[in-house]
Coordinates of C-alpha atoms and ligand atoms in Angstrom, one line a residue:
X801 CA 19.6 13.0 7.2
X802 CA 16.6 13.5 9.9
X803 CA 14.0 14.6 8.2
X804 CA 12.5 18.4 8.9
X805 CA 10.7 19.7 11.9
X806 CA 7.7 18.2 14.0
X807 CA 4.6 18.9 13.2
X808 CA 1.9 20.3 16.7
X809 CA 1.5 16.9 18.9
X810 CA 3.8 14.5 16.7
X811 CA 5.3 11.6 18.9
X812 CA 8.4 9.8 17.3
X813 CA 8.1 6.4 18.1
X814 CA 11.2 3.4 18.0
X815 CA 9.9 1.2 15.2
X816 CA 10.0 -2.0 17.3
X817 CA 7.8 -0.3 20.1
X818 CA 5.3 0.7 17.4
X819 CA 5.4 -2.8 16.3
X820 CA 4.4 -4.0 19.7
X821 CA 1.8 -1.7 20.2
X822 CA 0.3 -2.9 16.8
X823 CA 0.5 -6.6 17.5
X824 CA -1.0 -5.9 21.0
X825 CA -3.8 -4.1 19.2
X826 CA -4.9 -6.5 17.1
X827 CA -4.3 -9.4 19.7
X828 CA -6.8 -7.8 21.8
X829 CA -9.1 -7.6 18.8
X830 CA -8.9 -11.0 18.6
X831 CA -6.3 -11.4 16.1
X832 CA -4.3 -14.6 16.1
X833 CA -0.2 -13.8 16.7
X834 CA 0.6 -14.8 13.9
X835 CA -2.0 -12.3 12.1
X836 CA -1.3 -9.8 14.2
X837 CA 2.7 -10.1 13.4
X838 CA 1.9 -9.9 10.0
X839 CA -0.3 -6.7 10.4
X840 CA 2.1 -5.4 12.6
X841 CA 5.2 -5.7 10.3
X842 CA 3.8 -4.7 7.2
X843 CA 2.0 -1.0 8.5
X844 CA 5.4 -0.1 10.7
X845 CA 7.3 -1.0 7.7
X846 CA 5.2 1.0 4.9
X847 CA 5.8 3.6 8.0
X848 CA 9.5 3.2 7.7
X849 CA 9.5 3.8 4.4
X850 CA 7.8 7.2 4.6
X851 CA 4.1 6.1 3.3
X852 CA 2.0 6.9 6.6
X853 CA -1.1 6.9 4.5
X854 CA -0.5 3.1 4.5
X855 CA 1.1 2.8 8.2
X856 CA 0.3 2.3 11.5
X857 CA -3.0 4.9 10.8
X858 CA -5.0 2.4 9.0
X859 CA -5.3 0.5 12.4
X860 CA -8.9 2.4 14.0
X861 CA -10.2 1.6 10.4
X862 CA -9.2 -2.1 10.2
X863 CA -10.4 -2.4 14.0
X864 CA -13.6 -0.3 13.1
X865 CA -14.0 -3.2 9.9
X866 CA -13.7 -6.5 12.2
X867 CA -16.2 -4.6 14.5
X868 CA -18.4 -4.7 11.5
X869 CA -17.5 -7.4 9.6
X870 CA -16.2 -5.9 6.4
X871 CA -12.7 -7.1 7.7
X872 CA -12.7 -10.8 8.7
X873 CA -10.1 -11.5 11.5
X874 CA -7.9 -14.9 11.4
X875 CA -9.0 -16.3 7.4
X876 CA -6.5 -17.7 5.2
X877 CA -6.0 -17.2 1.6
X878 CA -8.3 -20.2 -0.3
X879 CA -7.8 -21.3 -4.1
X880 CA -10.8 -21.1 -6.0
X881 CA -9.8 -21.4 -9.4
X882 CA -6.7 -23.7 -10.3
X883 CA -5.2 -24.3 -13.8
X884 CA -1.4 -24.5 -12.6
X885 CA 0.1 -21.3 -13.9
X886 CA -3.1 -19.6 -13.6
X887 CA -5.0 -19.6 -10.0
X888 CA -7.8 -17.7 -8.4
X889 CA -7.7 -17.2 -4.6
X890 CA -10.5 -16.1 -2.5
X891 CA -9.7 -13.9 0.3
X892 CA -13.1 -14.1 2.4
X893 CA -12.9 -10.4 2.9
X894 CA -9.5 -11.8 5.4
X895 CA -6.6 -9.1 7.0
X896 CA -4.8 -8.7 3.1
X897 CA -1.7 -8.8 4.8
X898 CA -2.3 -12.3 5.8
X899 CA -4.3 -13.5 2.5
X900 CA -1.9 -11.5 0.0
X901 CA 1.1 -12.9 1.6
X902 CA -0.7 -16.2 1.4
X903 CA -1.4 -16.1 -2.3
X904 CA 2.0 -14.4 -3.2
X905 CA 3.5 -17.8 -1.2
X906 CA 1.5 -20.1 -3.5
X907 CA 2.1 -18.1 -6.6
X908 CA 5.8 -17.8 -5.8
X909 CA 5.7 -22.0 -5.6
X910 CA 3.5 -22.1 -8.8
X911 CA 6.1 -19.6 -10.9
X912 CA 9.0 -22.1 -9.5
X913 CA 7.4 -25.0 -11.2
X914 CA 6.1 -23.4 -14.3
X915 CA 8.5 -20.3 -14.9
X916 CA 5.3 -18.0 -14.2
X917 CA 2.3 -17.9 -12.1
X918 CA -0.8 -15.5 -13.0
X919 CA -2.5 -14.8 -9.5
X920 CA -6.0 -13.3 -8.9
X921 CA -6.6 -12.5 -5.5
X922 CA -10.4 -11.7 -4.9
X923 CA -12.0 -10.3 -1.9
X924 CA -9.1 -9.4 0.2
X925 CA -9.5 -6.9 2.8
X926 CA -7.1 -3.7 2.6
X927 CA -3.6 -5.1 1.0
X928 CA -2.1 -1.8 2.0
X929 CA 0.9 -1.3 0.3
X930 CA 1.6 -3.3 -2.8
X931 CA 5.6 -3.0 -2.5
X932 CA 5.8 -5.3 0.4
X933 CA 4.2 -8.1 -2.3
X934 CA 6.6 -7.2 -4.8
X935 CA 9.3 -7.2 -2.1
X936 CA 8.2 -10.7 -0.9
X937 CA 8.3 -12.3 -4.7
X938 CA 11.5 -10.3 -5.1
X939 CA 12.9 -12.1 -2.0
X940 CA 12.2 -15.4 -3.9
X941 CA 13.9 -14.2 -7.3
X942 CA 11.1 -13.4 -8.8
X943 CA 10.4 -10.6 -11.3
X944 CA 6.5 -9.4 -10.4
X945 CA 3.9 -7.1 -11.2
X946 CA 0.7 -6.4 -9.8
X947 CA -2.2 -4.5 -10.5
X948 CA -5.2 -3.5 -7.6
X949 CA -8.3 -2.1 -7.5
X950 CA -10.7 -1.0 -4.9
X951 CA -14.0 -1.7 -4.0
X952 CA -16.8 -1.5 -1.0
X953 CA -15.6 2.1 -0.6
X954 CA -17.2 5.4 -2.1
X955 CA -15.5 7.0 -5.3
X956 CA -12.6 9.3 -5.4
X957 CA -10.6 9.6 -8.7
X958 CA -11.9 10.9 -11.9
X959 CA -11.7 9.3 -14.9
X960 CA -9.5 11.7 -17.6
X961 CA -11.4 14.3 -19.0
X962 CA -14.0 13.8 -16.3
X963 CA -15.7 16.2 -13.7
X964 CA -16.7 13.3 -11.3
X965 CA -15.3 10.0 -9.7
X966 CA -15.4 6.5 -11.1
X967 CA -12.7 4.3 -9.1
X968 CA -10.3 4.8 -6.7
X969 CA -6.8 5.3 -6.4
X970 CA -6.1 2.0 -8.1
X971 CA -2.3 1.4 -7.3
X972 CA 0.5 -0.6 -9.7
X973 CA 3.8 -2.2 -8.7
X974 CA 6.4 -3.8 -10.7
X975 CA 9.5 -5.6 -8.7
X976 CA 12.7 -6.4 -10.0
X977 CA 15.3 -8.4 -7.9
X978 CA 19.0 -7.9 -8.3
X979 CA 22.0 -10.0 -7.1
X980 CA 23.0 -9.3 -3.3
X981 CA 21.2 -6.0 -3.6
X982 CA 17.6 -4.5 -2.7
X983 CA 15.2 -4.5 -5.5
X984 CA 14.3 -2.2 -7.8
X985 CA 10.5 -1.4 -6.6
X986 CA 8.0 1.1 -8.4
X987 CA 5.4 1.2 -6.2
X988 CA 2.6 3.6 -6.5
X989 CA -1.2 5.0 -6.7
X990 CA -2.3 6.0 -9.8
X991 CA -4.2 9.2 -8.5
X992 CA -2.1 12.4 -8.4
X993 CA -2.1 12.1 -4.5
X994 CA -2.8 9.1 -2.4
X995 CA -6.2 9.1 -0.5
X996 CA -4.7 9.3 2.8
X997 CA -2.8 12.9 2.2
X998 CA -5.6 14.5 1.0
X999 CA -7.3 13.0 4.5
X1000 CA -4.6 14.6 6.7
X1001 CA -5.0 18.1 5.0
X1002 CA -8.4 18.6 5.2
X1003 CA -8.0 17.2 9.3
X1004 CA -5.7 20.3 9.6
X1005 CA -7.7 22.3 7.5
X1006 CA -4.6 23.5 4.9
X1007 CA -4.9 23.8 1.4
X1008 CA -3.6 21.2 -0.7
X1009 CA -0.5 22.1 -4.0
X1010 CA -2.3 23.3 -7.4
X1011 CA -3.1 20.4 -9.9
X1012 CA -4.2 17.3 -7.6
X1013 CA -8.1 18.2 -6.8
X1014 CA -11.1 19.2 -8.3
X1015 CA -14.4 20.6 -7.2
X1016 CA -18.0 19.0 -8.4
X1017 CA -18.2 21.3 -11.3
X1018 CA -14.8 19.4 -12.3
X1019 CA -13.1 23.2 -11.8
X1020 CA -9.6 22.7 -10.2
X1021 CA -9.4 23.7 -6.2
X1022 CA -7.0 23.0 -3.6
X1023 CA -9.6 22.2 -0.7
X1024 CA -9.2 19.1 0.4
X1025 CA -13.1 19.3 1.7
X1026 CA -14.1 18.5 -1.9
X1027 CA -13.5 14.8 -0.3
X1028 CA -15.3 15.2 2.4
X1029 CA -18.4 17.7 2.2
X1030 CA -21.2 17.4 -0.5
X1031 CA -21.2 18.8 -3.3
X1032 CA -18.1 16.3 -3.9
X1033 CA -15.4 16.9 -5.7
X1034 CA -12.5 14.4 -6.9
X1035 CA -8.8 13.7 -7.1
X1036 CA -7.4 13.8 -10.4
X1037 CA -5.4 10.9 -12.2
X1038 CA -1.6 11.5 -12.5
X1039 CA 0.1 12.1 -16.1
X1040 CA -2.4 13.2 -18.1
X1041 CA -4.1 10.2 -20.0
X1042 CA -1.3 8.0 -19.6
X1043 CA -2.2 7.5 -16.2
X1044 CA -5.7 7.9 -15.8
X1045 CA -5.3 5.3 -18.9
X1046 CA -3.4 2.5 -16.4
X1047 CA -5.9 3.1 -13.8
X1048 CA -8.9 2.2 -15.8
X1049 CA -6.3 -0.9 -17.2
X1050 CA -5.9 -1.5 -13.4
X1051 CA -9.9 -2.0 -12.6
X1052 CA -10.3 -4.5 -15.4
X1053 CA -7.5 -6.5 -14.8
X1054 CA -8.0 -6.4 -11.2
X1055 CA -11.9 -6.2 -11.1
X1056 CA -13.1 -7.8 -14.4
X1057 CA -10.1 -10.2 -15.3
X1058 CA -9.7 -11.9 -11.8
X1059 CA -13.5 -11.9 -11.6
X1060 CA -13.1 -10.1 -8.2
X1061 CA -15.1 -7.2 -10.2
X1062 CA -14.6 -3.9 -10.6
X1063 CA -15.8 -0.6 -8.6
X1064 CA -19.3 0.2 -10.3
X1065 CA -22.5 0.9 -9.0
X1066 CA -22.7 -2.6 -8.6
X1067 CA -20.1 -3.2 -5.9
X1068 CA -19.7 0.9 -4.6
X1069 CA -20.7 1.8 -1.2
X1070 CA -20.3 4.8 0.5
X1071 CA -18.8 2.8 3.9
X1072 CA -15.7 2.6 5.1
X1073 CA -15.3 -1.0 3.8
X1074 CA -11.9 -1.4 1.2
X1075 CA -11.5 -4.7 -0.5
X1076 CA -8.8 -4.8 -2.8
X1077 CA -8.3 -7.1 -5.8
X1078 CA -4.7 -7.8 -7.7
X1079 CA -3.8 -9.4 -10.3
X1080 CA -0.1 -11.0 -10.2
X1081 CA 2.3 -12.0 -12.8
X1082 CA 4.9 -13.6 -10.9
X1083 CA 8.1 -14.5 -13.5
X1084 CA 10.9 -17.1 -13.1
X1085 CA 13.9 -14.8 -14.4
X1086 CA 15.4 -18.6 -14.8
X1087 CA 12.9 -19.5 -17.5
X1088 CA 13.5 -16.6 -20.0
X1089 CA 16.8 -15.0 -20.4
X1090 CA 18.5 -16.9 -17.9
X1091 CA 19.4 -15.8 -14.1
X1092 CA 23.0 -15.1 -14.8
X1093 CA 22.1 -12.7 -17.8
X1094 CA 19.0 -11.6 -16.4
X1095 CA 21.4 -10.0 -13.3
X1096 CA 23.9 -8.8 -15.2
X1097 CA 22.0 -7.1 -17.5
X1098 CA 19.5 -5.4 -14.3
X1099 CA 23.0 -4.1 -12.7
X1100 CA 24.7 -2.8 -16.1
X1101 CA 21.3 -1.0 -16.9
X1102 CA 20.7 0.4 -13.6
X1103 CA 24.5 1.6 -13.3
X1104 CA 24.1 3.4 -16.5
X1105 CA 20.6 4.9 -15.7
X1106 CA 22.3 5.7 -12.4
X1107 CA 25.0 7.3 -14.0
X1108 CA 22.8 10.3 -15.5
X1109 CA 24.2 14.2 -14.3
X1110 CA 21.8 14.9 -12.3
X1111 CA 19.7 18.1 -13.1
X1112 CA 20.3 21.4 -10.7
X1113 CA 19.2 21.1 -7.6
X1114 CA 18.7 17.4 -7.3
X1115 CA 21.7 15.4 -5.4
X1116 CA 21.5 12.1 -7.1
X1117 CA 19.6 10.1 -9.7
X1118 CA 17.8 7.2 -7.8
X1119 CA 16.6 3.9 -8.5
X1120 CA 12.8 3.1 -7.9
X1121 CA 12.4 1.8 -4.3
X1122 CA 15.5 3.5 -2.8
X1123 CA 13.7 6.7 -1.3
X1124 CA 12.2 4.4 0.6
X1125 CA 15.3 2.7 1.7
X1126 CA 16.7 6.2 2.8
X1127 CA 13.7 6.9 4.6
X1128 CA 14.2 3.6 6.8
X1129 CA 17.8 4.3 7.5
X1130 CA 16.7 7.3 9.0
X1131 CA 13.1 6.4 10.7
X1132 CA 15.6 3.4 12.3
X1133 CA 17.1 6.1 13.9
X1134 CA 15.1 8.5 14.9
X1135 CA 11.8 6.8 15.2
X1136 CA 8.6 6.9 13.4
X1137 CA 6.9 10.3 13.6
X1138 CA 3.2 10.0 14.1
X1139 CA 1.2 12.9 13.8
X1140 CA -1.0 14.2 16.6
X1141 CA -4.4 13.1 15.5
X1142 CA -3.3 9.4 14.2
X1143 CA -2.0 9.0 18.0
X1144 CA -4.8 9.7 19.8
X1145 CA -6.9 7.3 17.1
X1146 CA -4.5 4.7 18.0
X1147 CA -4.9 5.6 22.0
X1148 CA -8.5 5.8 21.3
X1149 CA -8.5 2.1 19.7
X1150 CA -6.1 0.4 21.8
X1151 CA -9.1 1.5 24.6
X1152 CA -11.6 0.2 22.8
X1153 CA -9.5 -3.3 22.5
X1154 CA -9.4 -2.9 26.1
X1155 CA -5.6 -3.1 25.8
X1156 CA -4.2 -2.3 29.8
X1157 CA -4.1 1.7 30.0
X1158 CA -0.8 1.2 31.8
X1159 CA 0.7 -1.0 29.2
X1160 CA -0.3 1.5 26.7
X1161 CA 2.0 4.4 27.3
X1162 CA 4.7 1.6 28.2
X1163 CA 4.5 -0.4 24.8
X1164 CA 4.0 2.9 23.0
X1165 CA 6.8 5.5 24.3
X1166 CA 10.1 6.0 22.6
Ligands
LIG2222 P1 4.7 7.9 -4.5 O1 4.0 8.9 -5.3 O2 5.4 8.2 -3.3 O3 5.6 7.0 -5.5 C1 6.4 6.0 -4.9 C2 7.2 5.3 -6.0 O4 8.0 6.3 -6.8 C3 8.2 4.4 -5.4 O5 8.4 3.3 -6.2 C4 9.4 5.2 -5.2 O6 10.6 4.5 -5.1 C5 9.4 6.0 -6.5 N1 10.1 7.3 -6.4 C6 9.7 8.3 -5.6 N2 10.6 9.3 -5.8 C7 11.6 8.9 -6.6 C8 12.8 9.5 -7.2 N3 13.2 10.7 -6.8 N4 13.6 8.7 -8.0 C9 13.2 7.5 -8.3 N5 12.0 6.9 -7.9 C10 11.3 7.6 -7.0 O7 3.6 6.7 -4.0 P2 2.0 6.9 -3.8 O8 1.3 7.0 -5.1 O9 1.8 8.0 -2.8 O10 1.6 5.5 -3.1 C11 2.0 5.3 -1.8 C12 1.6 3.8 -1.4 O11 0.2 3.7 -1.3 C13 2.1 2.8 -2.3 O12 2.9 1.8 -1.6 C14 0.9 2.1 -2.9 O13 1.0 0.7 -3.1 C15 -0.1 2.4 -1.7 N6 -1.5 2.4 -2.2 C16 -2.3 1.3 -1.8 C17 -3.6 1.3 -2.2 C18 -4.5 0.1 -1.8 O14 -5.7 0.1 -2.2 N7 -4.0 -0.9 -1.1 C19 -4.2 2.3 -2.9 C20 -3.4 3.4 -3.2 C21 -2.0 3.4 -2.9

């Protein structure tokens, strides 16, 4: 089904167009190809799967990094620490979706050989969405789980209980392959909304749903402006102290554990900068219960969860990682909306790279 109306100055765009407009951005940036194919596929992808916080938008602020440095163009993922099962890789501050892919390769290699691979990635710029690394270690046969934190940027999650941020929205993924079938993929921030939303409501000046935000006295409020004007405010942690739990367990395995450290006064700055850290537990399903009863038993358990009566109003249980899949089916087909203010950032850059202004509207149109 298509989704719902368009918004004031949305553009749908054909996903492979997008993609070209991408790479061509970042080739003009001075991105290698191959950099700016990986960019390129992994933003229109989170796009097709309905996360736009972590799409095609994050381009002016990736281009507005190299400008400065935070985000190094063309550097490769670089071991730092190697004990066989358990490795360290530097990222240099490089695109992190050409240094996360890199390390997922070698810990995919490393999980082979020893039936698991523990991966700290350090200093990688922006990993964006930490599916696509599940996805990618799926794709191998691998069961994975990752854990990220965020530094070099300002604070925007409370802790639980608290009337002030300590961290940011610290996202977990765990991804389960199945035989001949997508995987199962829970992929999310642990913050009640992701950054990016709250971003887009306070640029159209609407109020936010009940329960996400709170002001600097720690009272709730549905401004999004709490973000964004002094005296600041904070988003909340989902579930309670379950999840504000696991994304305080997030900063120390990703920050302290890896050695990539965690966001503190220390390593906080009020830029734009976003290095992310992850820590990786890539697992050989061979070298536990076996692959043949590891599969078997993922299909009879998610046929059974599957299985449930659904509760009123809701069509159909669903696996982790198939809204996604739905939203693809149907962004294939009726292109990738793009909201009015994101299109003119990524006219605005694609200037500013000095792309053609004649190829612009030609790579870009649907
Ligand atoms: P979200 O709240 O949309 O949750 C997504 C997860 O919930 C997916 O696994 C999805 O399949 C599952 N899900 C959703 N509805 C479901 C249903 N009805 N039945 C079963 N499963 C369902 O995600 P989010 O918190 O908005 O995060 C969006 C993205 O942002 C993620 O990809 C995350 O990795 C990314 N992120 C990245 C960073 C970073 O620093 N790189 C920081 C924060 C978030």
């Amino acid at each position: 089904m298509a989704e719902g109306k368009s918004s004031v100055g949305e553009v749908r765009i054909k996903p492979d167009r997008l993609h070209a407009f991408t790479m061509a951005i970042c080739r003009a940036d001075g991105s290698s190809d191959r950099e700016a194919r990986l960019v390129a596929d992994h933003l229109v992808l989170a796009n097709l799967f309905g996360h736009d916080s972590h799409g095609v938008g994050m381009i002016p602020h990736y281009i507005q990094n190299t400008g400065t440095g935070a985000c190094v163009r063309n550097n490769h993922a670089k071991i730092i620490r190697d004990n066989g099962a358990v490795i360290v890789i530097d990222g240099g501050a490089g695109y992190g979706q050409v240094v996360a892919k890199e390390a997922m390769d070698i810990g995919i290699e490393r999980a082979k050989q020893h039936g698991v691979c523990v991966v700290g990635l350090t200093n990688a710029h922006h990993i964006g969405r930490i599916g696509h690394w599940g996805e990618q270690c799926a794709r191998a046969g691998m069961v994975s789980t990752h854990w990220v934190n965020v530094h070099g940027h300002k604070s925007l999650v409370a802790p639980f209980g608290g009337a002030e941020p300590r961290f940011t929205t610290n996202p977990y993924c765990t991804a389960v392959p199945r035989k001949g079938k997508e995987p199962i993929v829970l992929d999310f921030a642990t913050s009640q909304v992701a950054a990016g939303k709250v971003r887009v409501a306070n640029n159209k000046k609407v109020q936010m749903e009940e329960g996400l935000l709170i002001d600097a006295a720690g009272r709730p409020t549905t401004d999004p402006g709490v973000l964004y004007n002094p005296p600041f405010g904070a988003i909340l942690p989902f579930g309670l102290h379950k999840g504000g739990g696991l994304a305080v367990i997030c900063d120390l395995l990703a920050g302290a554990l890896t050695g990539g450290r965690t966001h503190s006064p220390r390593t906080k700055k009020d830029s734009t900068d976003i290095i992310n850290n992850m820590l990786s537990i890539i697992i050989d399903p061979k070298a536990m219960g076996g692959t043949e009863m590891f599969e078997d038993e993922v299909e009879t358990f998610i046929t059974w969860v599957k299985s449930a009566k659904p509760q009123p109003g809701v069509p159909e249980v669903l696996a982790p990682g198939e809204p996604e899949r739905a939203r693809k089916v149907d962004r294939e087909k009726n292109g990738v909306p793009i909201d009015g203010t994101t299109w003119q950032q990524l006219l605005d850059v694609a200037r500013k790279v000095r792309l053609n202004d004649t190829e612009i509207p030609q790579m870009a149109a649907a």
